[in-house]
Coordinates of C-alpha atoms and ligand atoms in Angstrom, one line a residue:
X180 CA 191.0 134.4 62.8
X181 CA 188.2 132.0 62.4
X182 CA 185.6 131.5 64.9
X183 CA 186.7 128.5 66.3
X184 CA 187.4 126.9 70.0
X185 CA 189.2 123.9 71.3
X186 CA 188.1 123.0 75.3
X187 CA 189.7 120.3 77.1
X188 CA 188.2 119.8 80.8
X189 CA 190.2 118.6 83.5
X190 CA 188.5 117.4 87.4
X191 CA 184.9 117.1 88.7
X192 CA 181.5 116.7 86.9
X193 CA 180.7 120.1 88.1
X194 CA 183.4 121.6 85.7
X195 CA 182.3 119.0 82.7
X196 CA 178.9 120.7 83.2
X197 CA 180.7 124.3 83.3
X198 CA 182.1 123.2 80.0
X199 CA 179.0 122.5 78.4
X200 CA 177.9 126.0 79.4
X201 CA 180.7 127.8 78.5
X202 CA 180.3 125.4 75.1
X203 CA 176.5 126.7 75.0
X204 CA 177.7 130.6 75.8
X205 CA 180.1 130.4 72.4
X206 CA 178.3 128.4 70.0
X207 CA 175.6 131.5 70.6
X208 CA 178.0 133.9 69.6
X209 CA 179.1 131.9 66.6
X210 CA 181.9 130.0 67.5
X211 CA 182.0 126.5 66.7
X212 CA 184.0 123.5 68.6
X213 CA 186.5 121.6 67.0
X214 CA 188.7 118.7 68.1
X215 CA 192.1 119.5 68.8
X216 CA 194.0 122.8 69.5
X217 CA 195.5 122.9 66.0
X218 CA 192.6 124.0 64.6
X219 CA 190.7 126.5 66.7
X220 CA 191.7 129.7 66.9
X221 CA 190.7 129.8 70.6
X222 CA 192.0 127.2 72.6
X223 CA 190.4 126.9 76.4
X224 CA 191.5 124.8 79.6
X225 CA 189.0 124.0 82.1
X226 CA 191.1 123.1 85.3
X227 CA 191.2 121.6 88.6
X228 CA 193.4 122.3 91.5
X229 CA 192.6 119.6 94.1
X230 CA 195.7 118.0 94.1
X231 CA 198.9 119.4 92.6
X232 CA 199.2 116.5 89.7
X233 CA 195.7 118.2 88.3
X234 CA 197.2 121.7 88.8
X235 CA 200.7 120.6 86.9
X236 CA 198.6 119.0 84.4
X237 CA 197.1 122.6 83.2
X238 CA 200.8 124.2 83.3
X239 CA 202.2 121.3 81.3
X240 CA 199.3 121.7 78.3
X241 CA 200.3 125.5 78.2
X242 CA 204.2 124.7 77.9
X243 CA 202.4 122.5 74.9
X244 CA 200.7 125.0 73.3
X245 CA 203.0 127.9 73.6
X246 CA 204.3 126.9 69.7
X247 CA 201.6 127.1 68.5
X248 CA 199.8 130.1 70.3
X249 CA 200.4 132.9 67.5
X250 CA 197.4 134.4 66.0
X251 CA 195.1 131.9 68.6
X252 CA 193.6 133.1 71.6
X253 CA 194.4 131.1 74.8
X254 CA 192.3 131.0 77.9
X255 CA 192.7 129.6 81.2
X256 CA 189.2 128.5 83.2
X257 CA 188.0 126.9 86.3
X258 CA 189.6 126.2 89.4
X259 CA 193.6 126.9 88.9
X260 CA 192.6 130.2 87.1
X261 CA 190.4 131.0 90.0
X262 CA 193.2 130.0 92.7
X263 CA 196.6 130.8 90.9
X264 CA 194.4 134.4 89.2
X265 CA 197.1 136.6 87.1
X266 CA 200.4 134.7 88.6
X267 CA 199.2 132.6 85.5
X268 CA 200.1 135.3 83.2
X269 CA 203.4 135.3 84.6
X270 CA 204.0 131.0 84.4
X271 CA 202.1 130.9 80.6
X272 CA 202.7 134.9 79.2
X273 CA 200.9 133.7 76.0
X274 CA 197.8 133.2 78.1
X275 CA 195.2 135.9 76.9
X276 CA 192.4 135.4 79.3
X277 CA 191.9 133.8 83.0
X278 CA 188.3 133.2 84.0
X279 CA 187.7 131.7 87.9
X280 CA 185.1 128.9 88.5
X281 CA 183.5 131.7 90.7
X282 CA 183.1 134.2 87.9
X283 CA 181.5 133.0 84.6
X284 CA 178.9 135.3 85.0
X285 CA 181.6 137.8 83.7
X286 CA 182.5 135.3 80.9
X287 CA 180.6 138.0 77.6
X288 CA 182.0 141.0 79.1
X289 CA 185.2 138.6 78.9
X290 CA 185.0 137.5 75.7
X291 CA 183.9 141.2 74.5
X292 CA 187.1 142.8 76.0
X293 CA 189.4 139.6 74.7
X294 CA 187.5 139.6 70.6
X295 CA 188.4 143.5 70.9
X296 CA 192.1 142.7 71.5
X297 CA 192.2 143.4 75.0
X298 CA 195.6 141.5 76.7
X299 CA 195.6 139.9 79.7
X300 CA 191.8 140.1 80.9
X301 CA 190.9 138.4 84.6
X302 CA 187.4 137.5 85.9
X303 CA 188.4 136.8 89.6
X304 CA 185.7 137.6 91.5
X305 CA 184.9 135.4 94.7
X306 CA 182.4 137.5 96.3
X307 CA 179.2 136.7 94.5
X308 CA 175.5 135.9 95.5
X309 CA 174.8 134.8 91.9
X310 CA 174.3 131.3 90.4
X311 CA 175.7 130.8 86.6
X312 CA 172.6 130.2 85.1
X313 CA 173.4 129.6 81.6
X314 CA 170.7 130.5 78.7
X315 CA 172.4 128.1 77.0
X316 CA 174.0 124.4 77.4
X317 CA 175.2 122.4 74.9
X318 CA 175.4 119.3 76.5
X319 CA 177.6 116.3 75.6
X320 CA 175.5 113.2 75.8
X321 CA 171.7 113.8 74.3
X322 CA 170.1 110.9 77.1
X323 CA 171.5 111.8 80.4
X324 CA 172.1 115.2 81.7
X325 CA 173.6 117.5 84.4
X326 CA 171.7 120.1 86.6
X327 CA 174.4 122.4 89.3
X328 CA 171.3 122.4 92.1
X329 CA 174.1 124.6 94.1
X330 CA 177.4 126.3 93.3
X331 CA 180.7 126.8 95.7
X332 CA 181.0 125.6 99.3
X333 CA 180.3 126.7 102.9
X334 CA 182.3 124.3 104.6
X335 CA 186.0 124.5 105.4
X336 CA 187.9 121.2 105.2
X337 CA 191.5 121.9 106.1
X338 CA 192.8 119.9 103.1
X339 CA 190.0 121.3 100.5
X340 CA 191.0 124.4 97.9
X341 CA 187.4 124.5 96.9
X342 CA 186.2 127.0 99.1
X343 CA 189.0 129.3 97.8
X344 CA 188.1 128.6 93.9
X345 CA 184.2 128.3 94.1
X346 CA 183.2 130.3 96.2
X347 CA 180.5 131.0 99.0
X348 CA 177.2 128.3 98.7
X349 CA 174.5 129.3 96.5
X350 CA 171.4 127.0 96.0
X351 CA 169.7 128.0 92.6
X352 CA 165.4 128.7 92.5
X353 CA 163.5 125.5 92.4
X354 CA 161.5 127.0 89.8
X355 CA 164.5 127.5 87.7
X356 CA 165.3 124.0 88.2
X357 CA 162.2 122.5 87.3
X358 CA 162.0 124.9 84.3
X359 CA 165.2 122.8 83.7
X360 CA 164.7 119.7 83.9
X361 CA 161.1 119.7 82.4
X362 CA 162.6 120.5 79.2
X363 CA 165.1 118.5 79.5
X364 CA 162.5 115.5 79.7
X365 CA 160.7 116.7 77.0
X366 CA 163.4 116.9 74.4
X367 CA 164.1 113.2 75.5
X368 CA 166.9 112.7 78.3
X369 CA 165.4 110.0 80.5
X370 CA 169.0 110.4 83.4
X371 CA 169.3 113.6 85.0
X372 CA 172.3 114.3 87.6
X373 CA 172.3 116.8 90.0
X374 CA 174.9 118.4 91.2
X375 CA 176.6 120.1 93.9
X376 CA 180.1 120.1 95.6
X377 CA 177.6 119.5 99.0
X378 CA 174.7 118.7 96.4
X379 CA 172.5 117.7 100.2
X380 CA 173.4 120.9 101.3
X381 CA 170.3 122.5 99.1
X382 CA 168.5 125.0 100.5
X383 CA 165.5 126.7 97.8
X384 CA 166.1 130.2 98.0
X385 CA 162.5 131.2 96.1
X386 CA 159.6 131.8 98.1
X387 CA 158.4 127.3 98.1
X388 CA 161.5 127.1 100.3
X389 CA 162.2 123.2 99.0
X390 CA 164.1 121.3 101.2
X391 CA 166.9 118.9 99.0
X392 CA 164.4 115.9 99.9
X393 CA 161.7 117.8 98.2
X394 CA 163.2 118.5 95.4
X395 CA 164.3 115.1 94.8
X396 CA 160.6 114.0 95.1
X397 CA 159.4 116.6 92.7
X398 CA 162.1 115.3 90.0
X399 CA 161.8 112.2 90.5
X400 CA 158.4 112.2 89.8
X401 CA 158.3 113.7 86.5
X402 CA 157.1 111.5 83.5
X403 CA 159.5 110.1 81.0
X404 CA 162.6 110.7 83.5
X405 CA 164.1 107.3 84.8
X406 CA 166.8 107.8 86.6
X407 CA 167.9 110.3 88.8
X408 CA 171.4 110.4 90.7
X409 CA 172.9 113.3 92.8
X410 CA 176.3 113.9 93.7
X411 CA 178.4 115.0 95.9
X412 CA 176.4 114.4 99.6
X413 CA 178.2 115.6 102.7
X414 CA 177.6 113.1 105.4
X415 CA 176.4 115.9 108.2
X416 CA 174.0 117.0 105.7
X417 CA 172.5 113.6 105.2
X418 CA 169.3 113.2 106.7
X419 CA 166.3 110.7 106.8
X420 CA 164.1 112.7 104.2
X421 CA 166.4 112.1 101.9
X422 CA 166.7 108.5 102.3
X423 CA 162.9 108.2 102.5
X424 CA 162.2 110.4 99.0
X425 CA 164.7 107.3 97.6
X426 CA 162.2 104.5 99.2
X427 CA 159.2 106.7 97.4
X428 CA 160.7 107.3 94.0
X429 CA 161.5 104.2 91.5
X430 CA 163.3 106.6 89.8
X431 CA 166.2 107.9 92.3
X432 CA 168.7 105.5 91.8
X433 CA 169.9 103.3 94.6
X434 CA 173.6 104.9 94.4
X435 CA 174.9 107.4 97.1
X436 CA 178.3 109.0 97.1
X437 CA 179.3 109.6 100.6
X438 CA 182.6 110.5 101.0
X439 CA 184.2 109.8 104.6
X440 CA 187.7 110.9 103.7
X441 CA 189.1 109.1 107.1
X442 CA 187.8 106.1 109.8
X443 CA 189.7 108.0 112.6
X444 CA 187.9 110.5 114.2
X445 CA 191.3 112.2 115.5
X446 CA 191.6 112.9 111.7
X447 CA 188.6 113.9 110.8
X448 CA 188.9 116.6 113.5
X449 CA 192.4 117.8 111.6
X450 CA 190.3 117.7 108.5
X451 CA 187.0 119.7 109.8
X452 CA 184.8 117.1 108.8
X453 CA 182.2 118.1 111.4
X454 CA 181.0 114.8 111.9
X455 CA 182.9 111.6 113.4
X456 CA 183.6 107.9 112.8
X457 CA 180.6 107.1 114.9
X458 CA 178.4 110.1 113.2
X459 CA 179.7 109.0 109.8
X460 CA 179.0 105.0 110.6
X461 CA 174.9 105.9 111.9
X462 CA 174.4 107.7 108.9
X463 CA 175.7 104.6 107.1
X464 CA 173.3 102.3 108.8
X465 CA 170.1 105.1 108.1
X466 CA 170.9 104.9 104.3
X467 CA 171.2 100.7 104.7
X468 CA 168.2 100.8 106.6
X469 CA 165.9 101.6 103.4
X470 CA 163.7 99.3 101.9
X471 CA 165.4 99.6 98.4
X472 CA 169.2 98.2 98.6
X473 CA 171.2 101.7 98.0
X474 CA 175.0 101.0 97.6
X475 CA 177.7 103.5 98.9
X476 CA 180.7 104.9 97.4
X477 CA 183.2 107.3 99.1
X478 CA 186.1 109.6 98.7
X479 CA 189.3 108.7 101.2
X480 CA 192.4 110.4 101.6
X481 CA 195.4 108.7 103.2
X482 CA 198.5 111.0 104.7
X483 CA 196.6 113.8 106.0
X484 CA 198.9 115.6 108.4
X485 CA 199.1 113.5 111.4
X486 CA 197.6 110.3 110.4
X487 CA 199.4 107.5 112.5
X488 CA 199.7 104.1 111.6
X489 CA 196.6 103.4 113.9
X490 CA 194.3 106.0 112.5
X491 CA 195.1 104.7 108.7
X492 CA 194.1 101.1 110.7
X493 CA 191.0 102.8 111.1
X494 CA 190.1 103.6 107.7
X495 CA 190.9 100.5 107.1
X496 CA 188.5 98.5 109.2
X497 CA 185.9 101.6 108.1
X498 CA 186.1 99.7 104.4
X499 CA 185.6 96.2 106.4
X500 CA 182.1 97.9 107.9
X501 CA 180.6 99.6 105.3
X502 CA 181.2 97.4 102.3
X503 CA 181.2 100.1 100.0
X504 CA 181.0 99.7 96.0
X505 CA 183.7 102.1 95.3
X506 CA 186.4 103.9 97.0
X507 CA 187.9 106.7 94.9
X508 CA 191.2 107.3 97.0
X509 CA 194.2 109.8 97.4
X510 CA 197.6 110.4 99.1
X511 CA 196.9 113.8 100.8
X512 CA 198.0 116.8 98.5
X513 CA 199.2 119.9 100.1
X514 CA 197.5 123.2 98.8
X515 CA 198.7 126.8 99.1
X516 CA 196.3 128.7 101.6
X517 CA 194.5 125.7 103.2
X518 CA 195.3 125.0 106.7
X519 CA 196.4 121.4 106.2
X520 CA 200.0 122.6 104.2
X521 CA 201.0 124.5 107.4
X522 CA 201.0 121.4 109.3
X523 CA 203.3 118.5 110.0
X524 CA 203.6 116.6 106.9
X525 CA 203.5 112.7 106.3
X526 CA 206.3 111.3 104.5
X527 CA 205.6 111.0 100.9
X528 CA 206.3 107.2 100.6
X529 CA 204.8 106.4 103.4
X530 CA 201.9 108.2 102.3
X531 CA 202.3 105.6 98.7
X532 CA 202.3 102.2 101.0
X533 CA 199.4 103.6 102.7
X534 CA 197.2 103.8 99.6
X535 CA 198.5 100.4 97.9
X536 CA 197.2 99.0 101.2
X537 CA 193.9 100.6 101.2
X538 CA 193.4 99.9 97.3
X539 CA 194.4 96.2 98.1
X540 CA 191.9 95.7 100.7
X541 CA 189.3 97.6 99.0
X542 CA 189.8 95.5 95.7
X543 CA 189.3 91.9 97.5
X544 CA 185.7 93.8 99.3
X545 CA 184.7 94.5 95.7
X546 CA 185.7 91.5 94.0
X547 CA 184.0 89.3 96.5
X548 CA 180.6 92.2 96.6
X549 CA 181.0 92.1 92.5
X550 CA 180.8 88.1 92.0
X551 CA 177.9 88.1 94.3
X552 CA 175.9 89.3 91.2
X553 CA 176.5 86.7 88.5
X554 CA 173.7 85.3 87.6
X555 CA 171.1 88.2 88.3
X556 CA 169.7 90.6 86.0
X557 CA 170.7 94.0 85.9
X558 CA 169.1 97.4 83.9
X559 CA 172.0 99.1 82.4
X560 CA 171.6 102.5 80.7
X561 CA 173.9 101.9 77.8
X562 CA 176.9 104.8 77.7
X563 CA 179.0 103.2 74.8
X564 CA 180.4 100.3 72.8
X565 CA 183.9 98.8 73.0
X566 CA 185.2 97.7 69.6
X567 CA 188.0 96.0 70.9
X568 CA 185.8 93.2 73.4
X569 CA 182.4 94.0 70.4
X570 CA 180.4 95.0 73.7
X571 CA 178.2 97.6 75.2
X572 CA 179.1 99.3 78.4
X573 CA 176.4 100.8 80.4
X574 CA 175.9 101.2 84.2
X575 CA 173.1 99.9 86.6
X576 CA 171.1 102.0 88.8
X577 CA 173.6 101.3 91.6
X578 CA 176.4 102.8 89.4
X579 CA 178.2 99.8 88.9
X580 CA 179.9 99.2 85.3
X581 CA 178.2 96.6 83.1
X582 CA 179.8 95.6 79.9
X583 CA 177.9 92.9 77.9
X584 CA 177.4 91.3 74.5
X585 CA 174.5 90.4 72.6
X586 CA 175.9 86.9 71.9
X587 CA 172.3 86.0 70.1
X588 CA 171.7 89.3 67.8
X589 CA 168.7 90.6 69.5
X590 CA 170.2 94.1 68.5
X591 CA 171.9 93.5 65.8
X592 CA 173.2 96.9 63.8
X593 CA 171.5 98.4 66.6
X594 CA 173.0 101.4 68.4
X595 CA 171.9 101.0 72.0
X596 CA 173.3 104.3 73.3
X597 CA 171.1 106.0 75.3
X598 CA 168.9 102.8 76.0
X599 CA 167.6 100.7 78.7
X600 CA 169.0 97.2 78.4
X601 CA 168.1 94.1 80.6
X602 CA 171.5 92.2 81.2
X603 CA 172.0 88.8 82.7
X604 CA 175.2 89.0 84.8
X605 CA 177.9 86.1 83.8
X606 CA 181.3 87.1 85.4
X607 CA 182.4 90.1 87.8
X608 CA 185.9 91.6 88.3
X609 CA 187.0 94.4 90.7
X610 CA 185.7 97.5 89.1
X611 CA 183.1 95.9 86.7
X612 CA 180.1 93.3 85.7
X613 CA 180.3 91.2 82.5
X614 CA 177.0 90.3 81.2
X615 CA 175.0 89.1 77.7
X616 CA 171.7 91.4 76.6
X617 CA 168.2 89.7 78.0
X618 CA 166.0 92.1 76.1
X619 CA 166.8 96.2 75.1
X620 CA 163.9 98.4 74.4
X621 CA 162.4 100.0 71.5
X622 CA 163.9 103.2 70.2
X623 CA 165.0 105.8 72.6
X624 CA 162.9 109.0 72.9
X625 CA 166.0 111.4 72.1
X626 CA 167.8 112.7 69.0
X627 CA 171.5 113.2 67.6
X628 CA 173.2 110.3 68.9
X629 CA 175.3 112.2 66.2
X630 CA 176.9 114.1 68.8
X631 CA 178.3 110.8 70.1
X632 CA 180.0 109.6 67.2
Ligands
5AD238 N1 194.6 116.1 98.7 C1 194.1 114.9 98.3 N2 192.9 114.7 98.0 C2 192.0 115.7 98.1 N3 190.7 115.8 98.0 C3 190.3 117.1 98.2 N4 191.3 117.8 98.5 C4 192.4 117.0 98.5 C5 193.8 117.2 98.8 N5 194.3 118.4 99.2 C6 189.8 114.6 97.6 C7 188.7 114.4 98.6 C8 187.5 114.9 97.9 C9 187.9 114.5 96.5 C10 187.1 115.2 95.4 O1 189.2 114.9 96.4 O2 188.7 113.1 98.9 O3 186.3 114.3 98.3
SF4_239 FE1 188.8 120.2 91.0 FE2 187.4 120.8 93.1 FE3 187.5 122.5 91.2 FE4 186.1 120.2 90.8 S1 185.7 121.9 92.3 S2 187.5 121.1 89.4 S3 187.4 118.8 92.0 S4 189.2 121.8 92.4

């Protein structure tokens, strides 16, 4: 069978990154990608089991696949291979290999066993010191790049699987992450995102003992990088050193996801937040309190076990106080093994009108927030074109969508990819800007826009 392989990534940027390193790990044992499953003769699934609708997803693409498996070799990664472990061999029995999010480490002595014929191999191991530092990444985009700063998760949320599918918290050497993102500038990516599942939650374990806020200093100040971003921050881990390394540093952008997942401090106590309404609403006011203008964008779930009608009122009124720019919110899922699915469950439709309201009320915030903006200029950092509308669509350093038109040909036959483009805001809607190009700069400093095509 020829050395090809098909990946399809479901979930967080953390497994999008693990894709690119599993991507990096094959291509240097001579496999090459292609596009859809037909063709490869190794066909992966990177998965996600946060709620059950991205675990169903996973199961549904291997009923798919299961015609066409013969003579290709099918392997499950990431967080449902972690969490569901050989039971998938029993659901999908034309799987060949299941590799946890925990364990890619063990991903060549994997592949070693699988090219060799080997049936039915598992890397499941939870109990690991050890970062996946990759000696190869092929990343997907050749301007803006992902760095994992720390792997798994020490906390225990009663809702959250993570824990279960990623393992204990590791923080990678600072060296190690320099070393990374040094050459990363150098070969031209001017956006670097680090990441974390509590990316605040870095500790350095080599011998400079970095603290999070020193690290973001120290990348933030290297030359020819522009924008730096980290996600995702756990609100008891926020402190002031991190919100004074943003004031210092043009290039930390003035975006920080913090996700509350409830205003009601009786439900944040079900979930294990460590940290309550009032906690949640000071660190708030310390990140508003900067001298740049940082925006906010949280995680919320509605229906956790126990959630009256006057707790949900709470999150609501928590959206009409913090103003964020986003909300990315969902109807409490029940996981196998978390505390949460043991206890008294909302009603499923009532858990439905509970998230139409919050989306409602969190759509007039941003509309009104979003309009605000017409008629300033905005940077955008150009991430693609839409044929359809003939515009560009980049964000601004406060991670707001911008799509725009160069309605008088500064660029024209241009491809702005990867560039730095002064917009002039015209019209807003709930989840975007609209704007026309003011000026884009001279050619971008990186190579193989290619890849993009
Ligand atoms: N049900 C619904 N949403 C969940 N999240 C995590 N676990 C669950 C669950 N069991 C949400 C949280 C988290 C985001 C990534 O997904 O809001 O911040
Ligand atoms: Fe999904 Fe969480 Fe795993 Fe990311 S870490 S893929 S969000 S279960």
């Amino acid at each position: 069978m020829s050395k090809t392989f098909y990946i399809e990534t479901f979930g967080c940027q953390m497994n999008v990154h693990d894709s690119e390193k599993v991507r990096g790990l094959l291509e240097a044992r001579g496999y090459s990608q292609v596009s859809s499953p037909s063709e490869a003769g190794m066909v992966l699934y990177n998965t996600c089991s946060i709620r059950d609708k991205a675990e169903q997803k996973v199961f549904s693409r291997l009923g798919g696949i299961k015609r066409q498996a013969s003579g290709k070799t099918i392997g499950v990664l990431g967080c449902v291979a972690q969490h569901n472990g050989e039971d998938i061999f029993q659901q999908a029995p034309h799987v060949d290999f299941v590799c946890g999010s925990a364990s890619y480490n063990a991903l060549p002595e994997i592949l070693d066993r699988v090219e060799a014929g080997e049936a039915r191999v598992t890397g499941l191991s939870l109990e690991t010191n050890e970062t996946f530092d990759a000696p190869r990444i092929e990343r997907d985009r050749p301007y803006s790049a992902y760095i994992t700063i720390i792997e798994g998760c020490d906390k225990s949320c009663t809702y959250c699987v993570v824990p279960f599918t990623r393992g204990p918290e590791r923080s990678r050497d600072s060296e190690a992450l320099m070393r990374e993102a040094r050459e990363l500038a150098a070969r031209g990516y001017t956006e670097i995102t680090l990441l974390g599942q509590t990316v605040n939650s870095y500790r350095d374990p080599a011998s400079a003992g970095w603290s999070f806020a020193r690290l973001l200093d120290e990348i933030g100040r290297l030359p020819r990088i522009r924008r730096v971003r980290f996600t995702t921050s756990h609100p008891s881990d926020f402190t002031r050193d991190i919100v004074d390394a943003i004031d210092r540093n043009e290039s930390l952008c003035d975006w920080v996801h913090l996700p509350v997942q409830s205003g009601s401090t009786s439900v944040l106590k079900g979930m294990r937040r460590t940290y309550g309404r009032d906690e949640y609403l000071r660190c708030v006011e310390m990140i508003k309190s900067a001298e740049r203008k940082i925006e906010l964008s949280t995680d919320i779930i509605v229906g956790f076990p126990g959630e009256t009608e006057a707790d949900f009122e709470q999150t609501l009124s928590l959206l009409d106080s913090v103003q964020y720019a986003s909300v990315f919110s969902f109807k409490y899922s029940p996981r196998r093994g978390t505390p949460a699915a043991e206890m008294q469950q909302v009603p499923e439709v009532e858990k439905g009108r509970r998230l139409r309201e919050l989306q409602q009320r969190q759509r007039r915030i941003q509309l009104r927030r979003n309009a605000e903006l017409i008629g300033r200029s905005e940077e955008a950092l150009v991430e693609r074109r839409n044929l359809k509308f003939r515009q560009w669509v980049g964000r601004t350093t406060q991670n707001r969508v911008l799509n725009f038109s160069d309605p008088s040909a500064l660029a024209t036959g241009r491809d702005l990819r990867g560039t730095y483009c002064q917009v002039q805001v015209t019209a807003s809607g709930p989840n975007s800007l609209v704007g026309e190009l003011v000026s884009a700069e001279a050619e971008p400093a990186f190579q193989g826009l290619h890849v993009l095509n």
